[in-house]
PDB file of C-alpha atoms in Angstrom:
ATOM      1  CA  MET A   1     164.790 103.643 163.586  1.00  0.00           C
ATOM      2  CA  GLN A   2     165.184 107.427 163.722  1.00  0.00           C
ATOM      3  CA  MET A   3     166.309 109.998 166.234  1.00  0.00           C
ATOM      4  CA  LEU A   4     163.968 112.973 166.237  1.00  0.00           C
ATOM      5  CA  VAL A   5     165.786 116.126 167.324  1.00  0.00           C
ATOM      6  CA  ILE A   6     163.639 119.062 168.399  1.00  0.00           C
ATOM      7  CA  VAL A   7     165.155 122.450 169.206  1.00  0.00           C
ATOM      8  CA  LEU A   8     162.452 124.382 171.028  1.00  0.00           C
ATOM      9  CA  ASN A   9     163.192 128.088 171.295  1.00  0.00           C
ATOM     10  CA  ARG A  10     160.013 128.849 173.211  1.00  0.00           C
ATOM     11  CA  ILE A  11     160.821 126.933 176.374  1.00  0.00           C
ATOM     12  CA  GLU A  12     157.554 127.990 178.000  1.00  0.00           C
ATOM     13  CA  LYS A  13     155.933 125.398 175.693  1.00  0.00           C
ATOM     14  CA  LEU A  14     158.148 122.512 176.847  1.00  0.00           C
ATOM     15  CA  ASN A  15     155.610 121.079 179.298  1.00  0.00           C
ATOM     16  CA  ASP A  16     152.824 121.325 176.711  1.00  0.00           C
ATOM     17  CA  LEU A  17     154.989 119.464 174.214  1.00  0.00           C
ATOM     18  CA  LEU A  18     155.945 116.749 176.684  1.00  0.00           C
ATOM     19  CA  LEU A  19     152.288 116.288 177.628  1.00  0.00           C
ATOM     20  CA  GLU A  20     151.252 116.032 173.978  1.00  0.00           C
ATOM     21  CA  LEU A  21     153.985 113.466 173.305  1.00  0.00           C
ATOM     22  CA  SER A  22     153.068 111.435 176.391  1.00  0.00           C
ATOM     23  CA  ASN A  23     149.370 111.508 175.426  1.00  0.00           C
ATOM     24  CA  ASN A  24     150.514 109.742 172.261  1.00  0.00           C
ATOM     25  CA  ASN A  25     152.586 107.130 174.135  1.00  0.00           C
ATOM     26  CA  ILE A  26     155.930 108.783 173.403  1.00  0.00           C
ATOM     27  CA  VAL A  27     157.476 108.904 176.849  1.00  0.00           C
ATOM     28  CA  THR A  28     161.225 108.401 176.493  1.00  0.00           C
ATOM     29  CA  GLY A  29     163.854 110.877 175.406  1.00  0.00           C
ATOM     30  CA  THR A  30     166.535 113.226 176.602  1.00  0.00           C
ATOM     31  CA  ILE A  31     166.182 116.975 177.139  1.00  0.00           C
ATOM     32  CA  ILE A  32     169.175 119.289 177.371  1.00  0.00           C
ATOM     33  CA  ASP A  33     169.570 123.019 177.832  1.00  0.00           C
ATOM     34  CA  SER A  34     171.067 124.571 174.721  1.00  0.00           C
ATOM     35  CA  SER A  35     171.851 127.893 173.121  1.00  0.00           C
ATOM     36  CA  GLY A  36     171.970 128.878 169.467  1.00  0.00           C
ATOM     37  CA  MET A  37     175.208 129.684 167.701  1.00  0.00           C
ATOM     38  CA  ALA A  38     174.015 133.163 166.684  1.00  0.00           C
ATOM     39  CA  LYS A  39     173.148 134.009 170.295  1.00  0.00           C
ATOM     40  CA  THR A  40     176.574 132.847 171.448  1.00  0.00           C
ATOM     41  CA  LEU A  41     178.314 134.936 168.763  1.00  0.00           C
ATOM     42  CA  VAL A  42     176.295 138.002 169.761  1.00  0.00           C
ATOM     43  CA  ASP A  43     177.338 137.516 173.387  1.00  0.00           C
ATOM     44  CA  PHE A  44     180.985 136.888 172.526  1.00  0.00           C
ATOM     45  CA  TYR A  45     181.298 139.839 170.098  1.00  0.00           C
ATOM     46  CA  PRO A  46     178.969 142.481 171.586  1.00  0.00           C
ATOM     47  CA  ASN A  47     180.610 145.386 169.723  1.00  0.00           C
ATOM     48  CA  SER A  48     180.606 143.773 166.276  1.00  0.00           C
ATOM     49  CA  LEU A  49     178.372 145.548 163.760  1.00  0.00           C
ATOM     50  CA  LEU A  50     177.381 142.260 162.131  1.00  0.00           C
ATOM     51  CA  PHE A  51     176.651 140.412 165.340  1.00  0.00           C
ATOM     52  CA  GLY A  52     175.219 143.533 166.963  1.00  0.00           C
ATOM     53  CA  SER A  53     172.492 143.604 164.312  1.00  0.00           C
ATOM     54  CA  LEU A  54     171.756 139.971 165.167  1.00  0.00           C
ATOM     55  CA  ARG A  55     171.079 141.081 168.740  1.00  0.00           C
ATOM     56  CA  THR A  56     168.152 143.154 167.471  1.00  0.00           C
ATOM     57  CA  ILE A  57     166.781 140.225 165.482  1.00  0.00           C
ATOM     58  CA  LEU A  58     167.235 137.688 168.263  1.00  0.00           C
ATOM     59  CA  GLY A  59     166.028 139.877 171.083  1.00  0.00           C
ATOM     60  CA  GLU A  60     167.123 139.615 174.680  1.00  0.00           C
ATOM     61  CA  ASN A  61     164.233 137.547 175.977  1.00  0.00           C
ATOM     62  CA  ARG A  62     165.296 134.141 174.714  1.00  0.00           C
ATOM     63  CA  PRO A  63     168.859 133.341 175.739  1.00  0.00           C
ATOM     64  CA  PHE A  64     168.393 129.568 175.869  1.00  0.00           C
ATOM     65  CA  ASN A  65     166.387 126.819 174.285  1.00  0.00           C
ATOM     66  CA  LYS A  66     165.694 123.155 174.918  1.00  0.00           C
ATOM     67  CA  THR A  67     166.909 120.358 172.683  1.00  0.00           C
ATOM     68  CA  ILE A  68     164.993 117.094 172.851  1.00  0.00           C
ATOM     69  CA  PHE A  69     166.345 113.803 171.505  1.00  0.00           C
ATOM     70  CA  ILE A  70     163.859 110.961 170.978  1.00  0.00           C
ATOM     71  CA  VAL A  71     164.751 107.615 169.372  1.00  0.00           C
ATOM     72  CA  LEU A  72     161.682 106.167 167.669  1.00  0.00           C
ATOM     73  CA  PRO A  73     160.687 103.349 165.352  1.00  0.00           C
ATOM     74  CA  ASP A  74     160.250 104.718 161.822  1.00  0.00           C
ATOM     75  CA  GLU A  75     156.472 104.348 161.975  1.00  0.00           C
ATOM     76  CA  LYS A  76     156.162 106.595 165.091  1.00  0.00           C
ATOM     77  CA  VAL A  77     158.177 109.510 163.680  1.00  0.00           C
ATOM     78  CA  PRO A  78     155.228 111.127 161.814  1.00  0.00           C
ATOM     79  CA  LEU A  79     153.095 110.991 164.969  1.00  0.00           C
ATOM     80  CA  ALA A  80     155.832 112.597 167.075  1.00  0.00           C
ATOM     81  CA  MET A  81     156.388 115.313 164.477  1.00  0.00           C
ATOM     82  CA  GLU A  82     152.652 116.003 164.394  1.00  0.00           C
ATOM     83  CA  CYS A  83     152.715 116.464 168.190  1.00  0.00           C
ATOM     84  CA  VAL A  84     155.450 119.078 167.764  1.00  0.00           C
ATOM     85  CA  ARG A  85     153.524 120.834 164.991  1.00  0.00           C
ATOM     86  CA  LYS A  86     150.363 120.903 167.105  1.00  0.00           C
ATOM     87  CA  VAL A  87     152.078 122.574 170.065  1.00  0.00           C
ATOM     88  CA  SER A  88     154.189 124.932 167.947  1.00  0.00           C
ATOM     89  CA  SER A  89     151.138 126.079 165.963  1.00  0.00           C
ATOM     90  CA  GLU A  90     149.802 127.590 169.199  1.00  0.00           C
ATOM     91  CA  ILE A  91     152.777 129.983 169.301  1.00  0.00           C
ATOM     92  CA  ASN A  92     152.689 133.305 167.468  1.00  0.00           C
ATOM     93  CA  GLY A  93     155.892 134.689 166.042  1.00  0.00           C
ATOM     94  CA  GLU A  94     159.001 133.540 164.266  1.00  0.00           C
ATOM     95  CA  ASN A  95     161.840 131.220 165.146  1.00  0.00           C
ATOM     96  CA  VAL A  96     159.798 128.870 167.306  1.00  0.00           C
ATOM     97  CA  GLY A  97     162.339 126.121 166.715  1.00  0.00           C
ATOM     98  CA  VAL A  98     163.336 123.344 164.338  1.00  0.00           C
ATOM     99  CA  MET A  99     163.039 119.589 164.152  1.00  0.00           C
ATOM    100  CA  PHE A 100     164.787 116.980 162.058  1.00  0.00           C
ATOM    101  CA  THR A 101     165.526 113.265 162.069  1.00  0.00           C
ATOM    102  CA  ILE A 102     168.756 111.318 161.938  1.00  0.00           C
ATOM    103  CA  PRO A 103     168.874 107.619 161.020  1.00  0.00           C
ATOM    104  CA  VAL A 104     169.853 105.380 163.936  1.00  0.00           C
ATOM    105  CA  ASN A 105     171.690 102.225 162.893  1.00  0.00           C
ATOM    106  CA  HIS A 106     172.027 100.773 166.359  1.00  0.00           C
ATOM    107  CA  PHE A 107     170.381 101.434 169.695  1.00  0.00           C
ATOM    108  CA  GLU A 108     171.205  99.746 172.968  1.00  0.00           C
ATOM    109  CA  SER A 109     170.101 100.454 176.512  1.00  0.00           C
ATOM    110  CA  LEU A 110     172.976 100.461 178.976  1.00  0.00           C
ATOM    111  CA  ASN A 111     171.902  98.530 182.020  1.00  0.00           C
ATOM    112  CA  ILE A 112     174.480  98.315 184.770  1.00  0.00           C
ATOM    113  CA  GLN A 113     173.973  95.300 186.966  1.00  0.00           C
ATOM    114  CA  GLY A 114     175.383  95.097 190.486  1.00  0.00           C
ATOM    115  CA  SER A 115     178.163  92.637 191.251  1.00  0.00           C
TER     116      SER A 115
END
Protein backbone atom coordinates (compact mmCIF):
# COMPACT_ATOMS: atom_id res chain seq x y z
CA MET A 1 0.00 0.00 0.00
CA GLN A 2 1.22 3.51 -0.82
CA MET A 3 0.24 7.05 0.04
CA LEU A 4 0.33 9.24 -3.04
CA VAL A 5 1.04 12.86 -2.11
CA ILE A 6 0.25 15.49 -4.72
CA VAL A 7 1.17 19.14 -4.21
CA LEU A 8 -0.80 21.07 -6.81
CA ASN A 9 0.41 24.63 -7.26
CA ARG A 10 -2.18 25.46 -9.89
CA ILE A 11 -5.27 25.19 -7.71
CA GLU A 12 -7.55 26.15 -10.60
CA LYS A 13 -6.94 22.58 -11.85
CA LEU A 14 -8.06 20.90 -8.61
CA ASN A 15 -11.58 20.12 -9.82
CA ASP A 16 -10.25 18.74 -13.11
CA LEU A 17 -7.86 16.49 -11.20
CA LEU A 18 -10.54 15.26 -8.81
CA LEU A 19 -12.84 14.51 -11.75
CA GLU A 20 -10.10 12.60 -13.57
CA LEU A 21 -9.33 10.57 -10.43
CA SER A 22 -13.01 9.83 -9.81
CA ASN A 23 -13.49 8.77 -13.45
CA ASN A 24 -10.86 6.14 -12.68
CA ASN A 25 -12.57 4.98 -9.46
CA ILE A 26 -10.19 6.81 -7.14
CA VAL A 27 -12.61 8.62 -4.87
CA THR A 28 -11.10 8.77 -1.38
CA GLY A 29 -8.40 11.06 -0.07
CA THR A 30 -7.73 14.17 1.93
CA ILE A 31 -7.14 17.66 0.55
CA ILE A 32 -5.53 20.41 2.60
CA ASP A 33 -4.61 24.01 1.89
CA SER A 34 -0.84 24.43 1.94
CA SER A 35 1.89 26.91 1.17
CA GLY A 36 5.45 26.33 0.00
CA MET A 37 8.43 26.97 2.23
CA ALA A 38 9.99 29.43 -0.23
CA LYS A 39 6.78 31.48 -0.35
CA THR A 40 6.65 31.58 3.44
CA LEU A 41 10.29 32.71 3.66
CA VAL A 42 9.66 35.45 1.10
CA ASP A 43 6.71 36.69 3.15
CA PHE A 44 8.59 36.50 6.45
CA TYR A 45 11.76 38.21 5.15
CA PRO A 46 10.45 40.71 2.58
CA ASN A 47 13.60 42.88 2.66
CA SER A 48 16.11 40.04 2.26
CA LEU A 49 18.06 40.17 -1.00
CA LEU A 50 18.08 36.38 -1.27
CA PHE A 51 14.42 35.88 -0.51
CA GLY A 52 13.47 39.04 -2.38
CA SER A 53 14.82 37.49 -5.58
CA LEU A 54 12.65 34.45 -4.87
CA ARG A 55 9.63 36.76 -4.90
CA THR A 56 10.33 37.51 -8.56
CA ILE A 57 10.65 33.82 -9.40
CA LEU A 58 7.58 32.77 -7.44
CA GLY A 59 5.36 35.63 -8.50
CA GLU A 60 2.52 37.07 -6.48
CA ASN A 61 -0.32 35.18 -8.11
CA ARG A 62 0.10 31.84 -6.38
CA PRO A 63 0.24 32.24 -2.61
CA PHE A 64 -1.24 28.83 -1.80
CA ASN A 65 -1.45 25.34 -3.16
CA LYS A 66 -3.42 22.19 -2.45
CA THR A 67 -1.90 19.02 -1.04
CA ILE A 68 -3.78 15.80 -1.69
CA PHE A 69 -3.15 12.58 0.24
CA ILE A 70 -4.50 9.34 -1.25
CA VAL A 71 -3.83 5.88 0.21
CA LEU A 72 -3.91 3.29 -2.57
CA PRO A 73 -3.13 -0.36 -3.18
CA ASP A 74 0.24 -0.65 -4.94
CA GLU A 75 -1.39 -1.66 -8.22
CA LYS A 76 -3.52 1.54 -8.40
CA VAL A 77 -0.63 3.97 -7.87
CA PRO A 78 0.45 4.08 -11.56
CA LEU A 79 -3.14 4.81 -12.64
CA ALA A 80 -3.48 7.64 -10.11
CA MET A 81 -0.14 9.12 -11.15
CA GLU A 82 -1.20 8.97 -14.79
CA CYS A 83 -4.36 10.93 -13.89
CA VAL A 84 -2.17 13.63 -12.35
CA ARG A 85 0.12 13.70 -15.39
CA LYS A 86 -2.86 13.99 -17.74
CA VAL A 87 -4.30 17.02 -15.93
CA SER A 88 -0.93 18.68 -15.32
CA SER A 89 0.06 18.30 -18.99
CA GLU A 90 -2.78 20.70 -19.84
CA ILE A 91 -1.03 23.46 -17.87
CA ASN A 92 1.60 25.67 -19.49
CA GLY A 93 4.45 26.96 -17.39
CA GLU A 94 6.77 25.83 -14.66
CA ASN A 95 6.30 24.67 -11.10
CA VAL A 96 2.92 23.05 -11.64
CA GLY A 97 3.49 20.85 -8.60
CA VAL A 98 5.05 17.61 -7.43
CA MET A 99 3.92 14.12 -6.55
CA PHE A 100 5.56 11.29 -4.67
CA THR A 101 4.64 8.12 -2.81
CA ILE A 102 5.32 6.97 0.72
CA PRO A 103 4.99 3.32 1.77
CA VAL A 104 2.08 2.69 4.15
CA ASN A 105 2.67 -0.18 6.55
CA HIS A 106 -0.71 -0.01 8.23
CA PHE A 107 -4.02 1.60 7.40
CA GLU A 108 -7.12 1.58 9.55
CA SER A 109 -10.40 3.43 9.24
CA LEU A 110 -11.52 5.00 12.50
CA ASN A 111 -15.18 4.30 12.94
CA ILE A 112 -16.72 5.73 16.08
CA GLN A 113 -19.79 3.83 17.16
CA GLY A 114 -22.42 5.35 19.43
CA SER A 115 -22.86 4.01 22.95
